[in-house]
Structure formats: C-alpha cells, structure tokens
PDB file of C-alpha atoms in Angstrom:
ATOM      1  CA  UNK A   1      24.788  28.268  20.347  1.00 46.00           C
ATOM      2  CA  UNK A   2      24.502  27.007  23.944  1.00 47.00           C
ATOM      3  CA  UNK A   3      23.756  23.352  24.674  1.00 50.00           C
ATOM      4  CA  UNK A   4      23.484  22.369  28.348  1.00 56.00           C
ATOM      5  CA  UNK A   5      25.508  25.462  29.259  1.00 56.00           C
ATOM      6  CA  UNK A   6      28.417  24.390  27.064  1.00 62.00           C
ATOM      7  CA  UNK A   7      29.687  25.533  23.701  1.00 65.00           C
ATOM      8  CA  UNK A   8      29.583  22.480  21.414  1.00 62.00           C
ATOM      9  CA  UNK A   9      32.297  22.134  18.828  1.00 68.00           C
ATOM     10  CA  UNK A  10      31.742  21.961  15.082  1.00 64.00           C
ATOM     11  CA  UNK A  11      31.540  18.151  14.979  1.00 68.00           C
ATOM     12  CA  UNK A  12      28.829  18.087  17.659  1.00 72.00           C
ATOM     13  CA  UNK A  13      26.792  20.760  15.885  1.00 70.00           C
ATOM     14  CA  UNK A  14      27.125  18.937  12.567  1.00 66.00           C
ATOM     15  CA  UNK A  15      25.959  15.648  14.136  1.00 70.00           C
ATOM     16  CA  UNK A  16      22.944  17.379  15.745  1.00 75.00           C
ATOM     17  CA  UNK A  17      21.958  18.940  12.408  1.00 76.00           C
ATOM     18  CA  UNK A  18      22.248  15.615  10.565  1.00 70.00           C
ATOM     19  CA  UNK A  19      20.265  13.865  13.321  1.00 77.00           C
ATOM     20  CA  UNK A  20      17.460  16.418  13.042  1.00 76.00           C
ATOM     21  CA  UNK A  21      17.500  16.073   9.246  1.00 72.00           C
ATOM     22  CA  UNK A  22      17.071  12.298   9.567  1.00 68.00           C
ATOM     23  CA  UNK A  23      14.178  12.711  11.994  1.00 73.00           C
ATOM     24  CA  UNK A  24      12.414  15.094   9.618  1.00 70.00           C
ATOM     25  CA  UNK A  25      12.926  12.765   6.648  1.00 64.00           C
ATOM     26  CA  UNK A  26      11.615   9.743   8.586  1.00 64.00           C
ATOM     27  CA  UNK A  27       8.524  11.732   9.613  1.00 66.00           C
ATOM     28  CA  UNK A  28       7.821  12.746   6.010  1.00 64.00           C
ATOM     29  CA  UNK A  29       8.964   9.550   4.265  1.00 65.00           C
ATOM     30  CA  UNK A  30       8.501   6.363   6.371  1.00 62.00           C
ATOM     31  CA  UNK A  31      10.691   4.337   3.976  1.00 61.00           C
ATOM     32  CA  UNK A  32      13.764   6.519   4.671  1.00 62.00           C
ATOM     33  CA  UNK A  33      16.053   3.965   6.318  1.00 62.00           C
ATOM     34  CA  UNK A  34      19.296   5.889   6.988  1.00 63.00           C
ATOM     35  CA  UNK A  35      20.576   7.078  10.376  1.00 66.00           C
ATOM     36  CA  UNK A  36      22.664  10.152  11.144  1.00 59.00           C
ATOM     37  CA  UNK A  37      25.739   7.924  11.462  1.00 65.00           C
ATOM     38  CA  UNK A  38      25.062   6.446   7.996  1.00 62.00           C
ATOM     39  CA  UNK A  39      24.946   9.907   6.433  1.00 59.00           C
ATOM     40  CA  UNK A  40      28.066  11.104   8.223  1.00 56.00           C
ATOM     41  CA  UNK A  41      29.987   8.098   6.907  1.00 58.00           C
ATOM     42  CA  UNK A  42      28.808   8.679   3.329  1.00 61.00           C
ATOM     43  CA  UNK A  43      26.155  10.659   1.456  1.00 59.00           C
ATOM     44  CA  UNK A  44      25.868   7.967  -1.239  1.00 65.00           C
ATOM     45  CA  UNK A  45      22.943   6.302   0.539  1.00 62.00           C
ATOM     46  CA  UNK A  46      20.981   9.551   0.600  1.00 62.00           C
ATOM     47  CA  UNK A  47      21.712  10.093  -3.102  1.00 65.00           C
ATOM     48  CA  UNK A  48      20.562   6.566  -3.972  1.00 63.00           C
ATOM     49  CA  UNK A  49      17.360   7.003  -1.950  1.00 56.00           C
ATOM     50  CA  UNK A  50      16.688  10.392  -3.580  1.00 61.00           C
ATOM     51  CA  UNK A  51      17.148   8.926  -7.062  1.00 60.00           C
ATOM     52  CA  UNK A  52      14.889   5.995  -6.137  1.00 54.00           C
ATOM     53  CA  UNK A  53      12.144   8.394  -5.026  1.00 54.00           C
ATOM     54  CA  UNK A  54      12.487  10.324  -8.297  1.00 55.00           C
ATOM     55  CA  UNK A  55      12.099   7.103 -10.280  1.00 53.00           C
ATOM     56  CA  UNK A  56       8.999   6.097  -8.315  1.00 52.00           C
ATOM     57  CA  UNK A  57       7.439   9.536  -8.782  1.00 51.00           C
ATOM     58  CA  UNK A  58       6.855   8.869 -12.493  1.00 55.00           C
ATOM     59  CA  UNK A  59       4.981   5.595 -11.880  1.00 61.00           C
ATOM     60  CA  UNK A  60       1.414   5.784 -13.222  1.00 76.00           C
ATOM     61  CA  UNK A  61      -1.531   3.410 -13.315  1.00 83.00           C
ATOM     62  CA  UNK A  62      -1.311   0.874 -16.133  1.00 87.00           C
ATOM     63  CA  UNK A  63      -4.416  -0.665 -17.732  1.00 89.00           C
ATOM     64  CA  UNK A  64      -4.955  -4.430 -17.807  1.00 91.00           C
ATOM     65  CA  UNK A  65      -4.709  -6.378 -21.031  1.00 89.00           C
ATOM     66  CA  UNK A  66      -7.701  -6.397 -23.386  1.00 90.00           C
ATOM     67  CA  UNK A  67     -10.836  -8.078 -22.012  1.00 88.00           C
ATOM     68  CA  UNK A  68      -9.391  -8.123 -18.484  1.00 93.00           C
ATOM     69  CA  UNK A  69     -10.520  -6.103 -15.480  1.00 96.00           C
ATOM     70  CA  UNK A  70      -8.342  -4.633 -12.768  1.00 96.00           C
ATOM     71  CA  UNK A  71      -9.162  -3.898  -9.162  1.00 97.00           C
ATOM     72  CA  UNK A  72      -6.825  -1.479  -7.434  1.00 96.00           C
ATOM     73  CA  UNK A  73      -7.317  -1.980  -3.703  1.00 97.00           C
ATOM     74  CA  UNK A  74      -5.882  -0.470  -0.551  1.00 96.00           C
ATOM     75  CA  UNK A  75      -6.213  -0.574   3.216  1.00 95.00           C
ATOM     76  CA  UNK A  76      -5.594   2.260   5.640  1.00 94.00           C
ATOM     77  CA  UNK A  77      -4.991   1.970   9.384  1.00 92.00           C
ATOM     78  CA  UNK A  78      -4.534   4.710  11.978  1.00 92.00           C
ATOM     79  CA  UNK A  79      -2.568   2.452  14.322  1.00 86.00           C
ATOM     80  CA  UNK A  80      -0.843  -0.894  14.767  1.00 86.00           C
ATOM     81  CA  UNK A  81      -3.622  -1.898  15.117  1.00 91.00           C
ATOM     82  CA  UNK A  82      -6.066   0.988  14.900  1.00 94.00           C
ATOM     83  CA  UNK A  83      -9.263   2.168  13.178  1.00 96.00           C
ATOM     84  CA  UNK A  84      -9.003   1.081   9.575  1.00 96.00           C
ATOM     85  CA  UNK A  85     -10.727   1.410   6.230  1.00 97.00           C
ATOM     86  CA  UNK A  86     -10.603  -0.360   2.883  1.00 97.00           C
ATOM     87  CA  UNK A  87     -11.225   0.856  -0.626  1.00 97.00           C
ATOM     88  CA  UNK A  88     -11.081  -0.336  -4.203  1.00 96.00           C
ATOM     89  CA  UNK A  89     -11.539   0.810  -7.781  1.00 96.00           C
ATOM     90  CA  UNK A  90     -12.435  -1.451 -10.733  1.00 97.00           C
ATOM     91  CA  UNK A  91     -11.460  -0.423 -14.280  1.00 95.00           C
ATOM     92  CA  UNK A  92     -11.356  -2.103 -17.676  1.00 94.00           C
ATOM     93  CA  UNK A  93      -8.567  -2.129 -20.273  1.00 92.00           C
ATOM     94  CA  UNK A  94      -9.678   1.300 -21.519  1.00 92.00           C
ATOM     95  CA  UNK A  95      -9.316   2.772 -18.032  1.00 91.00           C
ATOM     96  CA  UNK A  96     -13.098   3.192 -17.704  1.00 93.00           C
ATOM     97  CA  UNK A  97     -14.302   3.113 -14.102  1.00 93.00           C
ATOM     98  CA  UNK A  98     -16.733   0.217 -13.537  1.00 95.00           C
ATOM     99  CA  UNK A  99     -17.025  -0.049  -9.760  1.00 95.00           C
ATOM    100  CA  UNK A 100     -15.842   1.456  -6.510  1.00 96.00           C
ATOM    101  CA  UNK A 101     -16.070   0.745  -2.789  1.00 97.00           C
ATOM    102  CA  UNK A 102     -15.095   2.397   0.482  1.00 97.00           C
ATOM    103  CA  UNK A 103     -15.900   1.196   4.002  1.00 97.00           C
ATOM    104  CA  UNK A 104     -14.716   0.811   7.559  1.00 97.00           C
ATOM    105  CA  UNK A 105     -12.911  -2.444   8.375  1.00 96.00           C
ATOM    106  CA  UNK A 106     -12.716  -2.257  12.180  1.00 95.00           C
ATOM    107  CA  UNK A 107      -9.600  -2.259  14.348  1.00 96.00           C
ATOM    108  CA  UNK A 108      -6.799  -3.773  12.264  1.00 94.00           C
ATOM    109  CA  UNK A 109      -3.162  -3.316  11.354  1.00 91.00           C
ATOM    110  CA  UNK A 110      -2.278  -2.177   7.833  1.00 91.00           C
ATOM    111  CA  UNK A 111      -1.445  -5.647   6.461  1.00 92.00           C
ATOM    112  CA  UNK A 112      -4.779  -7.159   7.518  1.00 94.00           C
ATOM    113  CA  UNK A 113      -6.630  -4.096   6.211  1.00 96.00           C
ATOM    114  CA  UNK A 114      -4.938  -4.605   2.824  1.00 95.00           C
ATOM    115  CA  UNK A 115      -5.881  -8.287   2.866  1.00 96.00           C
ATOM    116  CA  UNK A 116      -9.507  -7.449   3.698  1.00 96.00           C
ATOM    117  CA  UNK A 117      -9.553  -5.016   0.766  1.00 97.00           C
ATOM    118  CA  UNK A 118      -8.499  -7.880  -1.532  1.00 96.00           C
ATOM    119  CA  UNK A 119     -11.235 -10.110  -0.102  1.00 96.00           C
ATOM    120  CA  UNK A 120     -13.889  -7.414  -0.494  1.00 97.00           C
ATOM    121  CA  UNK A 121     -12.955  -6.787  -4.135  1.00 97.00           C
ATOM    122  CA  UNK A 122     -13.338 -10.500  -4.893  1.00 96.00           C
ATOM    123  CA  UNK A 123     -16.596 -10.765  -2.915  1.00 96.00           C
ATOM    124  CA  UNK A 124     -18.109  -7.826  -4.785  1.00 96.00           C
ATOM    125  CA  UNK A 125     -16.978  -9.258  -8.130  1.00 95.00           C
ATOM    126  CA  UNK A 126     -18.602 -12.585  -7.265  1.00 95.00           C
ATOM    127  CA  UNK A 127     -21.950 -10.851  -6.644  1.00 94.00           C
ATOM    128  CA  UNK A 128     -21.865  -9.244 -10.114  1.00 93.00           C
ATOM    129  CA  UNK A 129     -22.783 -11.858 -12.720  1.00 91.00           C
ATOM    130  CA  UNK A 130     -21.343  -9.663 -15.505  1.00 91.00           C
ATOM    131  CA  UNK A 131     -17.874 -10.258 -14.045  1.00 92.00           C
ATOM    132  CA  UNK A 132     -18.162 -14.044 -13.852  1.00 89.00           C
ATOM    133  CA  UNK A 133     -15.694 -15.963 -16.041  1.00 89.00           C
ATOM    134  CA  UNK A 134     -13.646 -12.785 -16.609  1.00 92.00           C
ATOM    135  CA  UNK A 135      -9.929 -12.478 -15.976  1.00 95.00           C
ATOM    136  CA  UNK A 136      -9.591 -10.365 -12.829  1.00 96.00           C
ATOM    137  CA  UNK A 137      -6.411  -8.614 -11.728  1.00 96.00           C
ATOM    138  CA  UNK A 138      -6.097  -7.536  -8.093  1.00 96.00           C
ATOM    139  CA  UNK A 139      -3.432  -4.866  -7.668  1.00 95.00           C
ATOM    140  CA  UNK A 140      -2.203  -3.642  -4.270  1.00 94.00           C
ATOM    141  CA  UNK A 141       0.707  -1.557  -3.028  1.00 91.00           C
ATOM    142  CA  UNK A 142       1.227  -4.001  -0.132  1.00 92.00           C
ATOM    143  CA  UNK A 143       4.181  -6.242  -1.016  1.00 91.00           C
ATOM    144  CA  UNK A 144       3.352  -8.479   1.970  1.00 91.00           C
ATOM    145  CA  UNK A 145      -0.221  -9.188   0.896  1.00 94.00           C
ATOM    146  CA  UNK A 146       0.735  -9.849  -2.741  1.00 94.00           C
ATOM    147  CA  UNK A 147       3.464 -12.201  -1.521  1.00 93.00           C
ATOM    148  CA  UNK A 148       0.890 -14.071   0.584  1.00 94.00           C
ATOM    149  CA  UNK A 149      -1.510 -14.367  -2.333  1.00 94.00           C
ATOM    150  CA  UNK A 150       1.134 -15.679  -4.728  1.00 93.00           C
ATOM    151  CA  UNK A 151       2.736 -18.073  -2.233  1.00 90.00           C
ATOM    152  CA  UNK A 152       0.145 -20.184  -0.351  1.00 87.00           C
ATOM    153  CA  UNK A 153       2.881 -21.748   1.792  1.00 88.00           C
ATOM    154  CA  UNK A 154       3.860 -18.357   3.194  1.00 86.00           C
ATOM    155  CA  UNK A 155       0.420 -17.259   4.416  1.00 89.00           C
ATOM    156  CA  UNK A 156      -0.147 -16.449   8.103  1.00 90.00           C
ATOM    157  CA  UNK A 157      -2.332 -19.155   9.605  1.00 91.00           C
ATOM    158  CA  UNK A 158      -4.074 -16.547  11.742  1.00 90.00           C
ATOM    159  CA  UNK A 159      -5.865 -15.212   8.631  1.00 92.00           C
ATOM    160  CA  UNK A 160      -6.705 -18.575   7.077  1.00 92.00           C
ATOM    161  CA  UNK A 161     -10.445 -17.788   7.015  1.00 93.00           C
ATOM    162  CA  UNK A 162      -9.799 -14.822   4.706  1.00 93.00           C
ATOM    163  CA  UNK A 163      -7.579 -16.894   2.405  1.00 93.00           C
ATOM    164  CA  UNK A 164     -10.164 -19.678   2.312  1.00 93.00           C
ATOM    165  CA  UNK A 165     -12.841 -17.168   1.316  1.00 92.00           C
ATOM    166  CA  UNK A 166     -10.695 -16.015  -1.605  1.00 92.00           C
ATOM    167  CA  UNK A 167     -10.087 -19.607  -2.755  1.00 91.00           C
ATOM    168  CA  UNK A 168     -13.804 -20.414  -2.542  1.00 92.00           C
ATOM    169  CA  UNK A 169     -14.831 -17.411  -4.655  1.00 93.00           C
ATOM    170  CA  UNK A 170     -12.020 -17.763  -7.213  1.00 91.00           C
ATOM    171  CA  UNK A 171     -14.015 -20.402  -9.089  1.00 89.00           C
ATOM    172  CA  UNK A 172     -16.453 -17.682 -10.221  1.00 92.00           C
ATOM    173  CA  UNK A 173     -13.842 -16.205 -12.547  1.00 93.00           C
ATOM    174  CA  UNK A 174     -11.784 -17.308 -15.505  1.00 91.00           C
ATOM    175  CA  UNK A 175      -8.666 -16.489 -13.503  1.00 92.00           C
ATOM    176  CA  UNK A 176      -7.362 -14.117 -10.845  1.00 94.00           C
ATOM    177  CA  UNK A 177      -3.922 -12.527 -10.865  1.00 94.00           C
ATOM    178  CA  UNK A 178      -2.406 -10.693  -7.908  1.00 95.00           C
ATOM    179  CA  UNK A 179       0.129  -7.970  -8.689  1.00 93.00           C
ATOM    180  CA  UNK A 180       2.069  -5.365  -6.748  1.00 92.00           C
ATOM    181  CA  UNK A 181       2.006  -1.669  -7.607  1.00 88.00           C
ATOM    182  CA  UNK A 182       3.735   1.373  -6.185  1.00 82.00           C
ATOM    183  CA  UNK A 183       1.683   3.768  -4.090  1.00 78.00           C
ATOM    184  CA  UNK A 184       1.848   6.451  -6.801  1.00 75.00           C
ATOM    185  CA  UNK A 185      -0.225   4.304  -9.182  1.00 78.00           C
ATOM    186  CA  UNK A 186      -2.701   3.326  -6.472  1.00 84.00           C
ATOM    187  CA  UNK A 187      -3.734   6.789  -5.276  1.00 87.00           C
ATOM    188  CA  UNK A 188      -7.470   6.500  -6.037  1.00 90.00           C
ATOM    189  CA  UNK A 189      -7.848   3.272  -4.022  1.00 93.00           C
ATOM    190  CA  UNK A 190      -5.705   4.823  -1.284  1.00 92.00           C
ATOM    191  CA  UNK A 191      -8.068   7.795  -1.136  1.00 92.00           C
ATOM    192  CA  UNK A 192     -11.121   5.527  -0.857  1.00 94.00           C
ATOM    193  CA  UNK A 193      -9.475   3.472   1.914  1.00 95.00           C
ATOM    194  CA  UNK A 194      -8.634   6.585   3.933  1.00 94.00           C
ATOM    195  CA  UNK A 195     -12.236   7.769   3.552  1.00 95.00           C
ATOM    196  CA  UNK A 196     -13.397   4.349   4.700  1.00 96.00           C
ATOM    197  CA  UNK A 197     -11.754   4.764   8.106  1.00 96.00           C
ATOM    198  CA  UNK A 198     -14.379   7.384   9.006  1.00 95.00           C
ATOM    199  CA  UNK A 199     -17.427   5.879   7.272  1.00 95.00           C
ATOM    200  CA  UNK A 200     -20.422   4.732   9.319  1.00 95.00           C
ATOM    201  CA  UNK A 201     -21.986   2.920   6.347  1.00 95.00           C
ATOM    202  CA  UNK A 202     -20.588   0.911   3.465  1.00 95.00           C
ATOM    203  CA  UNK A 203     -20.230   2.669   0.121  1.00 96.00           C
ATOM    204  CA  UNK A 204     -20.414   0.463  -3.003  1.00 96.00           C
ATOM    205  CA  UNK A 205     -21.237   1.677  -6.506  1.00 95.00           C
ATOM    206  CA  UNK A 206     -21.351  -0.005  -9.914  1.00 95.00           C
ATOM    207  CA  UNK A 207     -21.052   2.365 -12.852  1.00 87.00           C
TER     208      UNK A 207
END
C-alpha cells in the first residue's frame, strides 16, 4: 500500500483501519462515542457499546396501565435546524390504536420538534371530549424533552409559550405522565414524524 509515496508501517496501517472503522460506525450509529485512540487503547469500550445495543434491540412497546391511554410521540428534523415533522400514535391498555397524527412543524431542531409533538398530542386530546378526565401518558424517545417536562425549573425559557400551553391544557385530564422510551419502542411515531417532514397538509385521524 502506498500513502503519499511512502510505505507506511504496520502501526500506521492499523491506526488508519481503526480510524475508518470509527467513521463508519459513527455514520451508522450516531450514539457511538469512541475514537480510534480509545479503541487502540482497549477494545472493552466497543464490547460494552455492542452489548448495550444488543440489550436495546429487544425493547418493545409496553401498554399503559388499565384505563389509561398512551401517546407515543416523535419529532424529526433534517438539520440543526432544518425542515421538521412531528407524529404521534394514541393507544389504550389493550394496544388498540385510537388516534394518529403526522404533520410538518417548520424549520426546527430535533429537540424543539420533539417538544412540539408533545404539545400537539395534548392539544388533540383536549379537543376530544372522550379523553377528558382520563389518565394520559406521553412517551417520547427524547431524554431532553422528558427531562424538561418532569423538571419545570430546567426548562429553556425560549420555549416558555409551548410549556405554558401544556400547563393550560393539562386541566382537561385526570393526570398526565411524561415518560422516556427507547427508539426501538417508538418506531411507529418515528415513522409518522418522518412522513410529516414532507407533508403539505396536516394528517389527523381518530379511530
């Protein structure tokens, strides 16, 4: 192998291979956090990450408790910020689909798109009198948004209007719980959000 008209030694070749491997893994899996230097020092980090991915792969959607309803919501953005979409799926404790939405959300980053998906799920629930006084669970794969919802003192002031809208509508329901889920159990909402990026009209359906 020739590299800049020189013959690299074994160590150089090995480092180049590991560097390329890391670049491929980061392109495929954004949460891969190890550098080539990390892997050369020890392969334990790669093994831990691989085992973690295997554990997450078996995560499935879990139904809410009896007489509760669960919205799975998601936001998708094609940039930071970029064109974005939001989507959500409402199901009961038997896993029966009750409602669904998918729509464009404008030019946003992924965190704000996720937050807007939460707001839209609550707004739609408030317009449906059959959902009033029910226990509603809002589940998202965005750890940031769930942290904001469960800790009012940690919310970005820039999005206070969205948080105020949620607080105003919360009185329509018996209670609202915000929970985090892994992406693997949120795939249907993820699909609707990605469709929403390219929608020209809002899609909302009650079943």
